[in-house]
Tab-separated table of C-alpha atoms and ligand atoms in Angstrom:
chain	number	residue	atom	x	y	z
A	1	MET	CA	17.074	-15.270	32.395
A	2	ASN	CA	15.848	-12.236	30.585
A	3	HIS	CA	14.768	-9.768	33.263
A	4	VAL	CA	12.477	-6.831	32.472
A	5	THR	CA	12.673	-5.706	36.101
A	6	LYS	CA	13.984	-7.551	39.158
A	7	ASP	CA	10.714	-9.515	39.499
A	8	ILE	CA	9.459	-9.608	35.905
A	9	CYS	CA	11.027	-11.997	33.391
A	10	TYR	CA	10.535	-12.277	29.638
A	11	ILE	CA	9.576	-15.831	28.655
A	12	GLY	CA	8.402	-15.310	25.050
A	13	VAL	CA	9.575	-16.974	21.840
A	14	ASN	CA	10.704	-16.031	18.326
A	15	ASP	CA	9.160	-17.479	15.160
A	16	TYR	CA	11.385	-17.554	12.062
A	17	ASP	CA	9.286	-19.958	9.982
A	18	LEU	CA	5.957	-18.171	9.797
A	19	ASP	CA	4.944	-17.496	6.183
A	20	LEU	CA	2.047	-15.104	6.912
A	21	PHE	CA	1.172	-13.554	10.284
A	22	GLU	CA	-2.579	-13.734	10.935
A	23	GLY	CA	-2.865	-15.410	7.536
A	24	GLN	CA	-2.023	-12.270	5.547
A	25	TYR	CA	1.026	-10.250	6.643
A	26	ILE	CA	4.504	-11.107	5.377
A	27	VAL	CA	7.074	-11.061	8.172
A	28	PRO	CA	10.550	-10.934	6.616
A	29	LEU	CA	12.064	-10.420	10.067
A	30	GLY	CA	10.047	-13.209	11.692
A	31	MET	CA	7.714	-12.665	14.618
A	32	ALA	CA	7.891	-12.637	18.404
A	33	TYR	CA	5.152	-13.908	20.703
A	34	ASN	CA	5.813	-12.286	24.049
A	35	SER	CA	4.954	-13.659	27.443
A	36	TYR	CA	6.120	-12.567	30.888
A	37	VAL	CA	6.146	-13.909	34.409
A	38	ILE	CA	5.861	-11.768	37.548
A	39	LEU	CA	7.617	-13.474	40.475
A	40	ASP	CA	6.270	-12.362	43.840
A	41	GLU	CA	4.634	-14.119	46.827
A	42	LYS	CA	2.135	-15.169	44.209
A	43	ILE	CA	3.287	-15.758	40.643
A	44	ALA	CA	1.425	-14.502	37.587
A	45	VAL	CA	2.138	-15.490	33.988
A	46	MET	CA	1.107	-12.952	31.364
A	47	ASP	CA	-0.417	-14.749	28.335
A	48	THR	CA	0.880	-17.804	26.480
A	49	VAL	CA	2.331	-18.015	22.937
A	50	ASP	CA	1.554	-19.434	19.487
A	51	GLN	CA	0.621	-23.137	19.242
A	52	HIS	CA	3.933	-24.161	17.655
A	53	PHE	CA	6.007	-22.954	20.607
A	54	GLY	CA	4.276	-24.429	23.652
A	55	GLU	CA	7.182	-26.570	24.809
A	56	GLU	CA	9.793	-23.833	24.265
A	57	TRP	CA	7.637	-21.358	26.168
A	58	LEU	CA	7.042	-23.811	29.001
A	59	ALA	CA	10.804	-24.414	29.228
A	60	ASN	CA	11.386	-20.645	29.466
A	61	LEU	CA	8.736	-20.444	32.173
A	62	GLN	CA	10.201	-23.360	34.149
A	63	GLU	CA	13.634	-21.767	34.040
A	64	ALA	CA	12.240	-18.507	35.426
A	65	LEU	CA	10.202	-20.328	38.090
A	66	GLU	CA	13.245	-22.113	39.553
A	67	GLY	CA	11.036	-24.846	40.976
A	68	ARG	CA	8.161	-22.625	42.120
A	69	VAL	CA	4.597	-22.949	40.822
A	70	PRO	CA	2.526	-20.185	39.196
A	71	ASP	CA	-0.749	-19.072	40.800
A	72	TYR	CA	-2.312	-17.196	37.909
A	73	LEU	CA	-2.370	-17.177	34.134
A	74	ILE	CA	-3.486	-13.714	33.075
A	75	VAL	CA	-5.074	-13.937	29.621
A	76	GLN	CA	-5.126	-10.427	28.228
A	77	HIS	CA	-6.005	-11.380	24.667
A	78	MET	CA	-7.626	-14.510	23.240
A	79	GLU	CA	-6.248	-14.404	19.704
A	80	PRO	CA	-4.554	-17.799	19.242
A	81	ASP	CA	-1.068	-16.316	18.776
A	82	HIS	CA	-1.308	-15.703	22.556
A	83	SER	CA	-3.911	-18.124	23.856
A	84	ALA	CA	-2.989	-21.400	22.116
A	85	ASN	CA	-1.216	-22.882	25.137
A	86	ILE	CA	-3.772	-22.164	27.851
A	87	SER	CA	-4.714	-25.822	28.229
A	88	LEU	CA	-1.039	-26.895	28.221
A	89	PHE	CA	-0.451	-24.479	31.115
A	90	MET	CA	-3.589	-25.484	33.022
A	91	GLU	CA	-2.718	-29.186	32.768
A	92	LYS	CA	0.854	-28.566	33.880
A	93	PHE	CA	-0.190	-26.397	36.849
A	94	PRO	CA	-3.486	-27.791	38.178
A	95	ALA	CA	-3.656	-25.350	41.104
A	96	ALA	CA	-3.371	-22.260	38.898
A	97	ARG	CA	-6.313	-20.040	38.022
A	98	ILE	CA	-6.998	-17.984	34.925
A	99	VAL	CA	-7.628	-14.250	35.193
A	100	ALA	CA	-9.406	-12.828	32.149
A	101	SER	CA	-12.413	-10.795	31.058
A	102	ALA	CA	-15.868	-12.388	30.824
A	103	LYS	CA	-15.688	-12.145	27.035
A	104	ALA	CA	-12.327	-13.922	27.059
A	105	PHE	CA	-13.841	-16.907	28.896
A	106	THR	CA	-16.604	-17.121	26.284
A	107	MET	CA	-13.951	-17.078	23.559
A	108	MET	CA	-11.991	-19.752	25.431
A	109	LYS	CA	-15.020	-22.019	25.203
A	110	ASN	CA	-15.537	-21.175	21.530
A	111	PHE	CA	-11.898	-21.717	20.573
A	112	TYR	CA	-10.879	-24.579	22.839
A	113	GLY	CA	-14.133	-26.046	24.198
A	114	ILE	CA	-13.354	-25.216	27.833
A	115	GLU	CA	-13.939	-22.152	30.009
A	116	TYR	CA	-12.571	-23.295	33.410
A	117	GLU	CA	-15.682	-22.459	35.491
A	118	ASP	CA	-14.040	-23.599	38.737
A	119	ARG	CA	-10.585	-22.138	38.054
A	120	ARG	CA	-11.378	-18.648	36.881
A	121	ILE	CA	-11.270	-15.074	38.104
A	122	VAL	CA	-13.307	-12.713	35.956
A	123	ALA	CA	-11.647	-9.323	35.696
A	124	ALA	CA	-12.848	-6.049	34.206
A	125	GLU	CA	-11.869	-2.380	34.086
A	126	GLY	CA	-10.394	-1.457	37.461
A	127	THR	CA	-10.189	-4.991	38.916
A	128	GLU	CA	-7.142	-5.296	41.150
A	129	LEU	CA	-4.999	-8.318	41.855
A	130	SER	CA	-2.312	-8.326	44.520
A	131	LEU	CA	0.616	-10.691	44.106
A	132	GLY	CA	2.251	-9.571	47.357
A	133	ALA	CA	4.521	-6.634	46.648
A	134	HIS	CA	3.134	-6.242	43.143
A	135	ALA	CA	-0.284	-4.641	42.715
A	136	LEU	CA	-1.870	-5.263	39.326
A	137	ARG	CA	-4.782	-3.304	37.917
A	138	PHE	CA	-6.659	-4.270	34.765
A	139	ILE	CA	-7.584	-1.835	32.039
A	140	ALA	CA	-10.333	-2.718	29.572
A	141	ALA	CA	-9.112	-2.204	26.001
A	142	PRO	CA	-11.989	-3.339	23.771
A	143	MET	CA	-11.073	-3.637	20.069
A	144	VAL	CA	-7.357	-3.189	20.682
A	145	HIS	CA	-7.322	-5.598	19.079
A	146	TRP	CA	-10.379	-7.736	19.971
A	147	PRO	CA	-13.358	-6.986	22.251
A	148	GLU	CA	-12.176	-9.119	25.195
A	149	VAL	CA	-8.804	-7.430	25.653
A	150	LEU	CA	-7.569	-6.392	29.074
A	151	MET	CA	-4.299	-4.579	29.536
A	152	THR	CA	-2.503	-4.692	32.886
A	153	TYR	CA	-0.688	-2.094	34.943
A	154	ASP	CA	1.826	-3.116	37.582
A	155	SER	CA	1.980	-0.033	39.808
A	156	THR	CA	4.895	-1.459	41.823
A	157	ASP	CA	7.352	-1.671	38.923
A	158	LYS	CA	5.415	0.904	36.830
A	159	VAL	CA	5.104	-1.575	33.981
A	160	PHE	CA	2.280	-1.375	31.445
A	161	PHE	CA	1.424	-4.704	29.805
A	162	SER	CA	-0.144	-3.352	26.621
A	163	ALA	CA	-1.392	-6.509	24.843
A	164	ASP	CA	-1.216	-5.958	21.045
A	165	ALA	CA	-0.713	-2.185	21.377
A	166	PHE	CA	2.892	-1.012	20.898
A	167	GLY	CA	3.630	-4.293	19.128
A	168	LYS	CA	5.492	-4.759	15.877
A	169	PHE	CA	6.399	-7.406	13.334
A	170	GLY	CA	9.812	-9.008	13.723
A	171	ALA	CA	11.593	-11.548	15.927
A	172	LEU	CA	13.352	-9.951	18.892
A	173	ASP	CA	16.855	-11.014	17.927
A	174	ARG	CA	16.631	-9.789	14.317
A	175	GLU	CA	18.067	-6.321	13.822
A	176	ASP	CA	15.446	-4.141	12.144
A	177	PRO	CA	17.385	-1.886	9.757
A	178	GLU	CA	14.523	0.606	9.632
A	179	GLY	CA	14.162	0.983	13.390
A	180	TRP	CA	11.054	0.381	15.480
A	181	ALA	CA	8.527	2.643	13.747
A	182	CYS	CA	8.371	1.097	10.260
A	183	GLU	CA	7.198	-2.401	11.226
A	184	ALA	CA	5.248	-1.043	14.220
A	185	ARG	CA	3.319	1.259	11.875
A	186	ARG	CA	2.621	-1.519	9.350
A	187	TYR	CA	1.458	-3.702	12.235
A	188	TYR	CA	-0.724	-1.003	13.857
A	189	PHE	CA	-2.546	0.124	10.707
A	190	GLY	CA	-2.960	-3.413	9.423
A	191	ILE	CA	-4.251	-4.893	12.643
A	192	VAL	CA	-5.738	-2.137	14.810
A	193	GLY	CA	-6.058	0.799	12.361
A	194	LYS	CA	-9.824	0.705	12.050
A	195	TYR	CA	-10.219	1.144	15.809
A	196	GLY	CA	-8.346	4.425	16.300
A	197	ALA	CA	-10.990	5.804	18.671
A	198	GLN	CA	-10.764	2.755	20.938
A	199	ALA	CA	-6.958	2.816	20.877
A	200	GLN	CA	-7.030	6.539	21.661
A	201	ALA	CA	-9.326	5.839	24.657
A	202	VAL	CA	-6.749	3.382	26.024
A	203	LEU	CA	-3.949	5.911	25.507
A	204	LYS	CA	-5.951	8.419	27.574
A	205	LYS	CA	-6.239	5.878	30.402
A	206	ALA	CA	-2.516	5.132	30.106
A	207	ALA	CA	-1.708	8.847	30.283
A	208	ALA	CA	-2.992	8.855	33.870
A	209	LEU	CA	-0.473	6.165	34.863
A	210	ASP	CA	3.172	6.504	35.762
A	211	ILE	CA	4.665	4.184	33.123
A	212	GLN	CA	8.373	3.384	32.977
A	213	THR	CA	8.213	0.237	30.856
A	214	ILE	CA	5.812	-1.010	28.172
A	215	CYS	CA	5.572	-4.787	27.729
A	216	PRO	CA	3.649	-5.563	24.511
A	217	LEU	CA	2.685	-9.000	23.197
A	218	HIS	CA	4.863	-8.552	20.096
A	219	GLY	CA	8.084	-6.656	19.522
A	220	PRO	CA	10.622	-5.352	21.996
A	221	VAL	CA	10.006	-4.265	25.580
A	222	LEU	CA	10.053	-0.457	25.505
A	223	LYS	CA	11.993	1.294	28.257
A	224	GLU	CA	13.934	4.198	26.793
A	225	ASP	CA	12.394	7.272	25.218
A	226	LEU	CA	8.762	6.345	25.950
A	227	PRO	CA	7.485	9.793	24.804
A	228	TYR	CA	8.675	8.894	21.268
A	229	TYR	CA	6.490	5.769	21.132
A	230	LEU	CA	3.542	7.422	22.873
A	231	ASN	CA	3.685	10.364	20.486
A	232	LEU	CA	3.635	8.078	17.435
A	233	TYR	CA	0.694	6.153	18.877
A	234	ASN	CA	-1.073	9.424	19.524
A	235	ILE	CA	-0.642	10.417	15.856
A	236	TRP	CA	-1.654	6.985	14.554
A	237	THR	CA	-4.737	6.599	16.748
A	238	THR	CA	-6.027	10.042	15.774
A	239	TYR	CA	-5.317	9.543	12.024
A	240	GLY	CA	-2.873	12.439	12.151
A	241	VAL	CA	-0.199	13.198	9.577
A	242	GLU	CA	3.115	11.710	10.667
A	243	THR	CA	5.358	12.752	7.772
A	244	GLU	CA	5.139	15.761	5.444
A	245	GLY	CA	5.122	14.777	1.792
A	246	VAL	CA	3.026	13.004	-0.835
A	247	ALA	CA	2.343	9.284	-1.157
A	248	VAL	CA	1.669	8.139	-4.720
A	249	PHE	CA	0.024	4.771	-5.412
A	250	TYR	CA	-0.343	3.455	-8.938
A	251	THR	CA	-1.001	0.505	-11.182
A	252	SER	CA	0.160	0.402	-14.781
A	253	VAL	CA	-0.529	-2.159	-17.523
A	254	TYR	CA	1.803	-1.065	-20.355
A	255	GLY	CA	3.896	1.534	-18.556
A	256	ASN	CA	2.009	4.672	-19.583
A	257	THR	CA	0.444	5.341	-16.179
A	258	GLU	CA	3.813	4.585	-14.605
A	259	LYS	CA	5.444	7.125	-16.945
A	260	ALA	CA	2.907	9.742	-15.824
A	261	VAL	CA	3.643	8.891	-12.176
A	262	LYS	CA	7.389	9.341	-12.780
A	263	ILE	CA	6.731	12.764	-14.306
A	264	LEU	CA	4.565	13.641	-11.295
A	265	GLU	CA	7.293	12.471	-8.907
A	266	GLU	CA	9.857	14.731	-10.608
A	267	LYS	CA	7.495	17.699	-10.594
A	268	LEU	CA	6.660	17.235	-6.903
A	269	LYS	CA	10.369	17.153	-6.070
A	270	GLU	CA	11.086	20.211	-8.247
A	271	LYS	CA	8.353	22.087	-6.424
A	272	GLY	CA	9.981	21.333	-3.074
A	273	CYS	CA	7.960	18.375	-1.787
A	274	PRO	CA	10.009	17.078	1.189
A	275	LYS	CA	9.257	13.415	0.467
A	276	VAL	CA	7.566	11.552	-2.386
A	277	ALA	CA	6.769	7.919	-1.559
A	278	VAL	CA	5.812	5.985	-4.707
A	279	SER	CA	4.287	2.484	-4.590
A	280	ASP	CA	3.376	0.079	-7.373
A	281	LEU	CA	0.268	-1.618	-6.024
A	282	ALA	CA	0.768	-4.689	-8.214
A	283	ARG	CA	4.236	-5.369	-6.805
A	284	ASP	CA	4.621	-3.752	-3.397
A	285	ASP	CA	3.343	-5.240	-0.141
A	286	LEU	CA	-0.265	-4.147	0.416
A	287	ALA	CA	0.213	-3.603	4.170
A	288	GLU	CA	3.267	-1.420	3.455
A	289	CYS	CA	1.148	0.659	1.050
A	290	VAL	CA	-1.642	0.953	3.632
A	291	GLU	CA	0.737	2.264	6.289
A	292	ASP	CA	2.105	4.865	3.833
A	293	ALA	CA	-1.416	6.040	3.043
A	294	PHE	CA	-1.934	6.676	6.768
A	295	ARG	CA	1.527	8.149	7.236
A	296	TYR	CA	1.225	11.021	4.744
A	297	GLY	CA	-1.481	13.675	4.566
A	298	LYS	CA	-1.463	13.982	0.760
A	299	VAL	CA	-2.105	11.098	-1.575
A	300	ILE	CA	-2.237	10.606	-5.352
A	301	LEU	CA	-4.012	7.576	-6.814
A	302	ALA	CA	-3.243	6.659	-10.419
A	303	THR	CA	-4.801	3.740	-12.239
A	304	THR	CA	-6.321	2.430	-15.427
A	305	THR	CA	-9.904	1.806	-16.400
A	306	TYR	CA	-10.439	-1.948	-16.465
A	307	ASN	CA	-13.641	-3.897	-17.196
A	308	ALA	CA	-15.505	-0.570	-16.930
A	309	ASP	CA	-14.108	-0.347	-13.394
A	310	ILE	CA	-10.536	0.072	-12.147
A	311	PHE	CA	-7.482	-2.136	-12.139
A	312	PRO	CA	-7.948	-4.861	-9.467
A	313	PHE	CA	-4.947	-3.939	-7.281
A	314	MET	CA	-6.206	-0.359	-6.952
A	315	ARG	CA	-9.718	-1.552	-6.109
A	316	THR	CA	-8.335	-3.826	-3.375
A	317	PHE	CA	-6.138	-1.030	-2.048
A	318	ILE	CA	-8.919	1.553	-1.787
A	319	GLN	CA	-11.324	-0.975	-0.277
A	320	THR	CA	-8.678	-1.914	2.296
A	321	LEU	CA	-8.131	1.751	3.192
A	322	SER	CA	-11.867	2.305	3.515
A	323	GLU	CA	-12.261	-0.784	5.718
A	324	HIS	CA	-9.424	0.443	7.942
A	325	GLY	CA	-11.062	3.803	8.574
A	326	TRP	CA	-8.710	5.857	6.401
A	327	ARG	CA	-9.740	9.504	6.582
A	328	GLY	CA	-8.841	13.155	6.531
A	329	ARG	CA	-6.507	13.081	3.516
A	330	LYS	CA	-6.117	15.362	0.503
A	331	VAL	CA	-6.439	13.168	-2.578
A	332	GLY	CA	-5.567	13.728	-6.238
A	333	LEU	CA	-6.649	11.335	-8.988
A	334	MET	CA	-4.978	10.280	-12.229
A	335	GLU	CA	-6.855	8.019	-14.609
A	336	ASN	CA	-5.947	6.226	-17.806
A	337	GLY	CA	-8.452	4.715	-20.225
A	338	SER	CA	-8.141	4.051	-23.940
A	339	TRP	CA	-11.775	4.373	-25.011
A	340	ALA	CA	-14.054	5.028	-22.012
A	341	PRO	CA	-12.038	6.287	-19.018
A	342	THR	CA	-14.018	5.848	-15.804
A	343	ALA	CA	-11.267	5.187	-13.245
A	344	ALA	CA	-11.395	8.597	-11.517
A	345	LYS	CA	-15.147	8.338	-11.016
A	346	VAL	CA	-14.871	4.778	-9.680
A	347	MET	CA	-12.041	5.719	-7.293
A	348	LYS	CA	-14.052	8.665	-5.973
A	349	GLY	CA	-17.031	6.371	-5.364
A	350	LEU	CA	-14.892	3.831	-3.509
A	351	LEU	CA	-13.558	6.591	-1.249
A	352	GLU	CA	-17.059	7.746	-0.311
A	353	ASN	CA	-16.897	6.264	3.186
A	354	CYS	CA	-13.460	7.697	3.954
A	355	LYS	CA	-14.403	10.606	6.198
A	356	ASP	CA	-13.151	14.121	5.474
A	357	THR	CA	-11.472	13.270	2.176
A	358	VAL	CA	-10.698	16.432	0.189
A	359	PHE	CA	-10.229	15.965	-3.554
A	360	THR	CA	-8.080	18.280	-5.630
A	361	GLU	CA	-9.852	20.065	-8.453
A	362	SER	CA	-7.011	19.159	-10.782
A	363	GLN	CA	-7.159	15.666	-12.243
A	364	VAL	CA	-5.163	13.875	-14.893
A	365	LYS	CA	-6.979	12.096	-17.722
A	366	ILE	CA	-4.746	10.004	-19.979
A	367	LEU	CA	-6.179	8.386	-23.100
A	368	SER	CA	-3.478	5.669	-23.482
A	369	GLY	CA	-0.131	7.474	-23.939
A	370	VAL	CA	1.073	10.540	-22.001
A	371	THR	CA	0.626	13.761	-24.047
A	372	GLU	CA	1.853	17.338	-23.625
A	373	GLU	CA	-1.635	18.172	-22.365
A	374	ASN	CA	-1.278	15.429	-19.729
A	375	ILE	CA	2.058	16.872	-18.620
A	376	ALA	CA	0.356	20.234	-18.079
A	377	GLN	CA	-2.386	18.469	-16.071
A	378	ILE	CA	0.253	16.673	-13.990
A	379	ASP	CA	1.966	20.001	-13.314
A	380	ALA	CA	-1.310	21.531	-12.146
A	381	LEU	CA	-2.050	18.513	-9.941
A	382	ALA	CA	1.426	18.674	-8.357
A	383	GLU	CA	0.974	22.388	-7.704
A	384	GLU	CA	-2.449	21.946	-6.096
A	385	ILE	CA	-1.677	18.919	-3.924
A	386	LEU	CA	1.307	20.776	-2.415
A	387	LYS	CA	-0.721	23.875	-1.551
B	401	FEO	FE1	-1.180	-10.606	18.668
B	401	FEO	FE2	-4.390	-9.712	18.223
B	401	FEO	O1	-3.005	-10.905	18.529
């Protein structure tokens, strides 16, 4: 059995077959749906798992139970990757009760047609639940990632059950060559990014707790070096700059805009830029591009005029950033257009709702091929963005 502490066991599952998480995110390293059981005088199970893994999860639970019977199913989050096996659990253990927020019970009815009126305990911020030696306290975490979310603090083992927060893409037994932060960042900005203020509010509540272990609903249990993870979450939830450097995002139809981007990349490096992260929006993973836009404080957008607008991948990218609450960045624009270039103006308009965006005065205007004049403009843009 996989013990988190003496009394808390991991009973989650790994998914290697998922094509798109939440219908949109590629998961080359698979995905984990975490669930835990707290074994005390009373027994509490923390969330269920995705619909395809009910039997495997139940087998993990039975192994941990060693013949005992759970008293509570704590439903922290109603998204189906965690809630799909509620009815399986409730049928298997007819004496068990569900502990969840009022909103979660409404969602239960909406998703699964049942809200367990006679088998429920409605919890909210500050509600306490004693399992015997283990004292649980619930922490409301609206919009991290849905409005019904409760997180749970076990003050006995000093374990923080953080729901989707501190999660990441990737199955638990797949080595992540890039470490925890890369897929955790892509996950955070893709899934929670828009709700930085709400996530920050939860971090403030967590700061008042003595936490030795974080048990998220995805990704590994975090025990070592907690300040590292908390610091990253503090940066991400406040839209801070994590890495010094410039992120460059481009689209290119015939290679001319790409050529200009390569010249810019060289110039930025020559001028001492510590890191230049270049992404081709037509070919690179959108969620990876979004996380880079949040990671760096300085961003260059380069695209072509297209149908009197901008190239579709750039439009999607900027709209996605805007929808995710992207803000506080210094932005330089490069446009290409053979007869009526309008891309810079369109990009600026699309960024209107991104708070505290500062545009460079320097811009690059290419009229098809890259000219000597363009190279001078690129040089000026590189100089100004690095200031
Ligand atoms: Fe992992 Fe928001 O569900």
